[in-house]
Coordinates of C-alpha atoms and ligand atoms in Angstrom, one line a residue:
M5 CA 129.9 -46.5 -121.9
T6 CA 126.9 -44.5 -122.7
Q7 CA 127.4 -40.8 -123.3
P8 CA 125.2 -38.2 -121.7
E9 CA 122.8 -36.6 -124.2
A10 CA 124.1 -33.2 -125.3
N11 CA 122.2 -30.2 -124.0
E12 CA 123.2 -26.6 -124.2
A13 CA 123.3 -26.0 -120.4
A14 CA 125.6 -28.9 -119.8
V15 CA 128.0 -28.0 -122.7
T16 CA 128.1 -24.4 -121.5
E17 CA 129.0 -25.5 -118.0
L18 CA 131.7 -27.7 -119.3
L19 CA 133.2 -24.9 -121.3
K20 CA 132.9 -22.3 -118.6
K21 CA 135.2 -24.3 -116.4
I22 CA 138.2 -24.0 -118.8
P23 CA 140.7 -21.5 -117.5
D24 CA 141.0 -18.3 -119.5
P25 CA 144.6 -18.2 -120.9
E26 CA 145.1 -14.6 -119.7
T27 CA 143.7 -14.6 -116.2
G28 CA 143.8 -18.3 -115.3
R29 CA 140.2 -18.0 -114.0
S30 CA 137.3 -20.0 -115.4
L31 CA 136.0 -18.7 -118.7
G32 CA 132.6 -17.9 -117.3
K33 CA 130.8 -15.3 -119.4
Q34 CA 133.5 -15.6 -122.1
V35 CA 131.5 -18.7 -123.3
L36 CA 129.4 -16.5 -125.6
S37 CA 127.0 -19.1 -127.0
V38 CA 126.3 -22.8 -127.3
N39 CA 123.9 -24.5 -129.7
V40 CA 123.0 -28.1 -129.8
S41 CA 121.1 -29.7 -132.7
D42 CA 120.5 -33.4 -133.5
S43 CA 124.0 -34.1 -134.7
K44 CA 126.1 -31.0 -134.1
I45 CA 127.3 -28.9 -131.2
T46 CA 128.5 -25.3 -132.0
A47 CA 130.1 -23.0 -129.4
E48 CA 131.5 -19.5 -129.5
I49 CA 134.2 -18.5 -127.0
G50 CA 135.7 -15.0 -126.6
L51 CA 139.4 -14.7 -125.9
T52 CA 141.4 -11.5 -125.4
S53 CA 144.3 -10.5 -127.8
F54 CA 146.7 -11.7 -125.0
A55 CA 145.8 -15.2 -126.1
A56 CA 146.0 -14.5 -129.8
P57 CA 149.0 -16.7 -130.5
I58 CA 147.3 -19.8 -129.0
R59 CA 143.8 -19.3 -130.3
D60 CA 143.9 -22.4 -132.6
D61 CA 145.4 -24.6 -129.9
F62 CA 142.8 -23.4 -127.5
R63 CA 140.0 -24.1 -129.9
D64 CA 141.3 -27.6 -130.6
K65 CA 141.4 -28.3 -126.9
A66 CA 137.8 -27.1 -126.4
I67 CA 136.7 -29.3 -129.2
E68 CA 138.5 -32.3 -127.6
L69 CA 136.9 -31.6 -124.3
I70 CA 133.4 -31.7 -125.8
K71 CA 134.2 -34.7 -128.0
A72 CA 135.3 -36.6 -124.9
Q73 CA 131.7 -36.5 -123.7
H74 CA 129.9 -36.5 -127.1
S75 CA 132.1 -38.4 -129.5
D76 CA 129.1 -39.1 -131.7
M77 CA 128.4 -35.4 -132.4
E78 CA 130.0 -33.0 -134.9
V79 CA 131.6 -30.2 -132.8
E80 CA 132.5 -26.7 -134.0
V81 CA 134.1 -24.1 -131.8
T82 CA 134.8 -20.6 -133.0
I83 CA 136.9 -18.0 -131.1
S84 CA 136.0 -14.4 -131.3
D85 CA 137.5 -11.2 -129.7
Y86 CA 136.8 -10.4 -126.1
Q87 CA 138.0 -7.2 -124.6
R88 CA 139.7 -6.9 -121.2
R89 CA 141.8 -3.8 -120.6
P90 CA 145.1 -4.2 -118.8
Q91 CA 145.2 -2.8 -115.3
P92 CA 148.0 -0.3 -114.4
I93 CA 151.0 -2.0 -112.8
G94 CA 151.5 -0.7 -109.2
Q95 CA 152.3 3.0 -109.0
I96 CA 154.1 3.2 -112.2
G97 CA 151.0 3.4 -114.4
L98 CA 152.3 1.1 -117.1
R99 CA 149.2 -0.7 -118.5
C100 CA 150.5 -4.1 -119.6
K101 CA 149.4 -7.6 -118.9
A102 CA 152.9 -9.3 -119.0
V103 CA 156.3 -7.7 -118.8
I104 CA 158.9 -10.2 -120.1
A105 CA 162.6 -9.9 -119.7
I106 CA 164.8 -11.5 -122.4
A107 CA 168.1 -12.3 -120.7
A108 CA 171.3 -14.2 -121.3
G109 CA 174.3 -15.3 -119.3
K110 CA 176.6 -13.5 -121.7
G111 CA 176.6 -11.3 -124.8
G112 CA 176.4 -12.3 -128.4
V113 CA 174.1 -15.3 -128.0
G114 CA 171.2 -13.7 -129.9
K115 CA 169.3 -12.2 -127.1
S116 CA 168.3 -9.1 -129.1
T117 CA 167.4 -11.2 -132.1
A118 CA 165.2 -13.4 -129.9
A119 CA 163.6 -10.4 -128.2
T120 CA 162.8 -8.7 -131.5
S121 CA 161.6 -11.9 -133.0
L122 CA 159.3 -12.6 -130.1
A123 CA 157.8 -9.1 -130.2
I124 CA 157.2 -9.5 -134.0
A125 CA 155.7 -13.0 -133.6
L126 CA 153.3 -11.9 -130.8
K127 CA 152.3 -8.8 -132.8
R128 CA 151.7 -10.8 -136.0
A129 CA 149.5 -13.2 -134.1
G130 CA 147.3 -10.3 -133.0
S131 CA 148.6 -9.3 -129.6
T132 CA 149.5 -5.7 -128.6
V133 CA 153.2 -5.6 -128.0
G134 CA 155.9 -3.0 -126.9
L135 CA 159.6 -3.5 -127.2
L136 CA 162.1 -2.0 -124.9
D137 CA 165.8 -2.3 -125.5
A138 CA 167.4 -2.0 -122.1
D139 CA 170.8 -3.5 -123.2
V140 CA 172.9 -0.6 -121.9
Y141 CA 176.2 -2.2 -123.0
G142 CA 175.2 -2.5 -126.7
P143 CA 171.7 -1.4 -127.6
S144 CA 171.4 -3.3 -130.9
I145 CA 167.6 -3.2 -131.5
P146 CA 167.8 0.1 -133.5
H147 CA 170.2 -1.8 -135.8
L148 CA 168.1 -5.0 -136.0
T149 CA 164.8 -3.1 -136.6
G150 CA 166.2 -0.4 -138.8
V151 CA 164.5 2.2 -136.7
R152 CA 166.7 5.1 -136.1
G153 CA 166.1 8.6 -134.7
Q154 CA 165.5 10.3 -131.4
A155 CA 162.6 9.6 -129.1
V156 CA 161.3 12.9 -127.7
R157 CA 158.8 14.3 -125.2
A158 CA 156.1 16.3 -126.9
T159 CA 156.6 18.9 -124.1
E160 CA 158.3 18.9 -120.8
G161 CA 156.4 16.8 -118.3
E162 CA 154.6 14.9 -121.1
K163 CA 155.4 11.3 -121.8
I164 CA 158.0 10.2 -124.3
V165 CA 156.5 9.2 -127.6
P166 CA 158.1 5.8 -128.5
M167 CA 159.4 5.1 -132.0
D168 CA 157.2 2.9 -134.2
F169 CA 158.4 -0.5 -135.5
N170 CA 155.6 -1.8 -137.7
G171 CA 153.0 -1.1 -135.1
I172 CA 155.2 -2.1 -132.2
P173 CA 156.0 0.9 -129.9
L174 CA 159.8 0.8 -129.5
M175 CA 162.2 2.4 -127.1
S176 CA 165.9 2.0 -126.9
I177 CA 168.7 3.4 -124.9
G178 CA 170.2 3.7 -128.3
F179 CA 167.8 6.5 -129.2
M180 CA 169.4 8.5 -126.4
V181 CA 173.0 8.3 -127.4
P182 CA 174.7 8.9 -130.7
P183 CA 175.4 5.7 -132.6
G184 CA 178.9 4.3 -132.0
E185 CA 179.2 6.2 -128.7
A186 CA 179.8 4.0 -125.7
V187 CA 177.3 4.3 -122.9
I188 CA 179.1 5.5 -119.8
W189 CA 176.1 5.8 -117.6
R190 CA 176.4 3.8 -114.4
G191 CA 174.5 3.2 -111.3
P192 CA 171.7 5.5 -110.3
M193 CA 171.8 7.4 -113.6
L194 CA 171.5 4.3 -115.6
H195 CA 168.7 3.0 -113.5
S196 CA 166.8 6.2 -113.7
A197 CA 167.2 6.2 -117.5
V198 CA 165.8 2.7 -117.9
T199 CA 163.0 3.2 -115.4
T200 CA 162.1 6.4 -117.2
F201 CA 161.6 4.3 -120.3
V202 CA 159.1 2.1 -118.5
R203 CA 157.3 4.8 -116.6
N204 CA 157.5 7.9 -118.8
T205 CA 157.0 6.4 -122.2
D206 CA 153.5 6.5 -123.7
W207 CA 153.3 2.8 -124.3
G208 CA 149.5 2.8 -124.6
E209 CA 147.8 -0.4 -123.4
L210 CA 149.8 -3.5 -124.0
D211 CA 149.4 -7.3 -123.7
Y212 CA 153.1 -7.7 -123.7
L213 CA 156.2 -5.6 -123.0
I214 CA 159.3 -7.4 -124.2
I215 CA 162.5 -6.1 -122.6
D216 CA 165.9 -6.9 -124.0
M217 CA 168.1 -7.0 -120.9
P218 CA 171.8 -6.3 -120.5
P219 CA 173.7 -9.6 -120.8
G220 CA 175.3 -11.3 -117.9
T221 CA 174.7 -11.7 -114.3
G222 CA 176.6 -8.7 -113.0
D223 CA 175.3 -5.8 -110.9
I224 CA 173.6 -4.0 -113.8
A225 CA 171.5 -7.0 -114.9
L226 CA 170.7 -7.9 -111.3
S227 CA 169.6 -4.5 -110.2
L228 CA 167.6 -3.8 -113.4
S229 CA 165.8 -7.2 -112.9
Q230 CA 164.8 -6.1 -109.4
L231 CA 163.8 -2.6 -110.5
L232 CA 161.5 -3.5 -113.5
P233 CA 158.0 -4.9 -112.9
L234 CA 158.8 -8.2 -114.5
T235 CA 156.2 -11.0 -114.9
G236 CA 159.1 -13.4 -115.7
A237 CA 162.3 -13.9 -117.7
I238 CA 163.4 -15.9 -120.7
I239 CA 167.0 -17.0 -120.9
V240 CA 168.6 -17.3 -124.4
C241 CA 171.6 -19.5 -124.8
T242 CA 173.6 -21.3 -127.5
P243 CA 174.1 -25.1 -127.6
Q244 CA 177.8 -25.2 -126.5
E245 CA 178.4 -26.7 -123.0
V246 CA 180.3 -23.5 -122.0
A247 CA 177.3 -21.4 -123.0
L248 CA 175.0 -23.5 -120.9
I249 CA 177.1 -22.7 -117.8
D250 CA 176.3 -19.0 -118.3
A251 CA 172.7 -19.8 -118.9
V252 CA 172.6 -21.7 -115.6
K253 CA 174.1 -18.6 -113.9
A254 CA 171.4 -16.4 -115.4
V255 CA 168.7 -18.8 -114.2
G256 CA 170.3 -18.6 -110.7
M257 CA 170.2 -14.8 -110.8
F258 CA 166.5 -14.7 -111.5
H259 CA 165.8 -17.3 -108.8
K260 CA 167.7 -15.2 -106.4
V261 CA 165.5 -12.2 -107.0
K262 CA 162.4 -14.3 -107.1
I263 CA 161.5 -13.6 -110.7
P264 CA 159.9 -16.7 -112.4
V265 CA 162.0 -18.1 -115.3
L266 CA 159.4 -18.6 -118.0
G267 CA 161.7 -20.6 -120.3
L268 CA 164.8 -21.3 -122.2
I269 CA 165.5 -20.6 -125.9
E270 CA 168.3 -22.3 -127.7
N271 CA 169.7 -20.1 -130.4
M272 CA 172.1 -21.0 -133.2
S273 CA 170.9 -24.6 -133.1
S274 CA 171.3 -26.8 -136.2
F275 CA 172.8 -25.1 -139.2
I276 CA 171.0 -26.1 -142.4
C277 CA 173.5 -25.8 -145.3
P278 CA 172.0 -23.6 -148.0
D279 CA 173.8 -25.7 -150.7
C280 CA 172.9 -29.2 -149.7
N281 CA 170.1 -28.7 -147.2
K282 CA 171.9 -31.0 -144.7
S283 CA 171.7 -30.1 -141.1
Y284 CA 174.9 -29.7 -139.0
D285 CA 175.0 -29.3 -135.3
I286 CA 178.0 -27.0 -135.3
F287 CA 177.8 -26.1 -131.6
G288 CA 176.3 -29.4 -130.4
K289 CA 172.7 -30.2 -129.8
G290 CA 170.1 -30.7 -127.2
G291 CA 172.0 -29.5 -124.1
A292 CA 169.7 -26.6 -123.4
K293 CA 166.6 -28.7 -123.8
E294 CA 168.0 -31.4 -121.5
Y295 CA 169.0 -28.9 -118.8
A296 CA 165.6 -27.2 -119.0
G297 CA 164.0 -30.6 -118.5
E298 CA 166.2 -31.3 -115.5
A299 CA 165.7 -27.9 -114.0
G300 CA 161.9 -27.9 -114.5
I301 CA 162.1 -24.9 -116.8
P302 CA 159.9 -24.8 -120.0
F303 CA 161.9 -25.2 -123.2
L304 CA 160.4 -22.6 -125.5
G305 CA 162.2 -23.8 -128.6
E306 CA 165.2 -23.3 -130.8
I307 CA 166.2 -20.9 -133.5
P308 CA 168.4 -22.4 -136.3
L309 CA 171.8 -20.9 -137.2
N310 CA 170.8 -19.2 -140.4
I311 CA 172.8 -16.9 -142.7
S312 CA 169.7 -15.1 -144.0
L313 CA 168.5 -14.4 -140.5
R314 CA 171.9 -12.7 -139.8
Q315 CA 171.7 -10.7 -143.0
R316 CA 168.1 -9.6 -142.3
G317 CA 169.3 -8.5 -138.9
D318 CA 172.0 -6.4 -140.4
Q319 CA 169.6 -4.9 -142.9
G320 CA 167.0 -4.0 -140.3
K321 CA 164.6 -6.4 -142.0
M322 CA 163.7 -8.8 -139.2
M323 CA 160.0 -8.9 -140.3
D324 CA 161.1 -10.8 -143.4
N325 CA 162.2 -13.8 -141.3
F326 CA 158.5 -14.7 -141.0
D327 CA 158.2 -15.3 -144.7
D328 CA 161.2 -17.7 -144.6
P329 CA 160.1 -21.3 -144.1
N330 CA 163.5 -22.1 -142.6
V331 CA 163.1 -19.6 -139.8
G332 CA 159.6 -18.2 -139.5
P333 CA 157.9 -21.3 -138.0
Y334 CA 160.6 -21.6 -135.3
L335 CA 159.9 -18.0 -134.2
E336 CA 156.2 -18.4 -134.3
S337 CA 156.4 -21.6 -132.2
M338 CA 158.5 -19.8 -129.6
A339 CA 155.8 -17.2 -129.1
R340 CA 153.1 -19.9 -128.8
E341 CA 155.1 -21.7 -126.2
L342 CA 155.6 -18.6 -124.2
V343 CA 151.9 -17.8 -124.2
N344 CA 151.1 -21.4 -123.3
T345 CA 153.5 -21.2 -120.4
L346 CA 152.0 -18.0 -119.2
A347 CA 148.5 -19.5 -119.5
A348 CA 149.6 -22.6 -117.6
N349 CA 151.2 -20.4 -114.8
S350 CA 148.0 -18.3 -114.5
A351 CA 145.8 -21.4 -114.4
A352 CA 148.0 -22.8 -111.6
N353 CA 147.9 -19.5 -109.7
P354 CA 144.7 -17.7 -110.6
P355 CA 144.2 -14.3 -109.0
T356 CA 142.7 -14.5 -105.5
P357 CA 139.0 -13.5 -105.1
Q358 CA 140.1 -10.4 -103.2
L359 CA 141.9 -9.2 -106.3
P360 CA 139.4 -9.7 -109.1
V361 CA 140.5 -9.1 -112.7
I362 CA 138.1 -6.5 -113.9
G363 CA 136.4 -7.7 -117.1
Ligands
ADP19 P1 173.0 -10.4 -128.3 O1 171.8 -9.6 -128.1 O2 172.9 -11.7 -127.4 O3 174.3 -9.7 -128.1 P2 172.3 -10.4 -131.1 O4 170.9 -10.8 -131.1 O5 172.7 -8.9 -131.2 O6 173.0 -11.0 -129.8 O7 173.1 -11.3 -132.2 C1 174.5 -11.2 -132.4 C2 174.7 -11.4 -133.9 O8 174.4 -12.8 -134.2 C3 173.9 -10.6 -134.8 O9 174.6 -10.3 -135.9 C4 172.7 -11.5 -135.2 O10 172.2 -11.2 -136.5 C5 173.4 -12.8 -135.2 N1 172.5 -13.9 -135.0 C6 171.7 -14.1 -133.9 N2 171.0 -15.2 -133.9 C7 171.4 -15.8 -135.1 C8 171.0 -17.1 -135.8 N3 170.2 -17.9 -135.2 N4 171.6 -17.3 -137.0 C9 172.5 -16.4 -137.5 N5 172.9 -15.3 -137.0 C10 172.4 -15.0 -135.8

């Protein structure tokens, strides 16, 4: 089949039709330039920091698209920064592009570890991220991040200044109660505490707000899910069959309150023995992935059961996981899969013309 001769206008039109990962709308003016010479096509596309984790994947797909029509040409696509500020969410004033709940059917499955790791992975890739620990039963993020102290308002009426975790604004219910003291807040008081964290914290402008939810599917988890302005939820589970039953319940809870389930993460998957490098599936393998496939939920990846990961958690050195080849790549891949899922969802449901995304 003969290929159409490459010309700048046609290649520009081709690229403009690709959905922007953030908005789901056609790239349009984010196609910054296209040049065609005798044997080479070069293009520059602007993406926002929201899409930072998937820049390389996006570039490769754009190259593939051009190559499909011009396989005889050398193709080079570069991605540069494009600015689009987040719009305030409803009346609450939070300026954030995606609010993601990290949930689990029960405690102890590594929900806080997954939430903290996702926040770090997104931040390292270049996105702007906030982390909110709303696990009222056991706020463990101060422990995992090593960030201690008390978050305060500058003056009465002003917003609370969040703590800083390596450039990630961080708030935890743990900053409000002395360590080791049980949280006895219930009902309205608890809700007002958590919503205060969302509304009255000076988060700045965020691509992502990651929220570590209380575990389980009881009243607290359910009502917080309804109260928070969630884009979607991620369910963390471990590979045992009994754990999967709880994960299925958590999925059911989010379906009930009509919050999209963005994916499943399987934690404590294969254990790689530090002595012999052999992999052991202590808790079984593959159940979560299989269930996700059957339920039509994206599988965002797995986190291996790893002694160093646990130690770094206890030492408040979760950042170091990203320098560990046995752990880091799993965490980075999880963040990429999340952003890919959000991009696919936006492309499937771009904003209606009546509600334009202001560029
Ligand atoms: P949850 O938030 O679900 O209660 P955490 O994230 O606090 O669970 O994890 C509970 C404990 O398990 C912590 O000590 C944590 O370091 C450890 N842990 C979590 N995931 C892993 C893993 N993949 N490998 C080893 N230890 C883990």
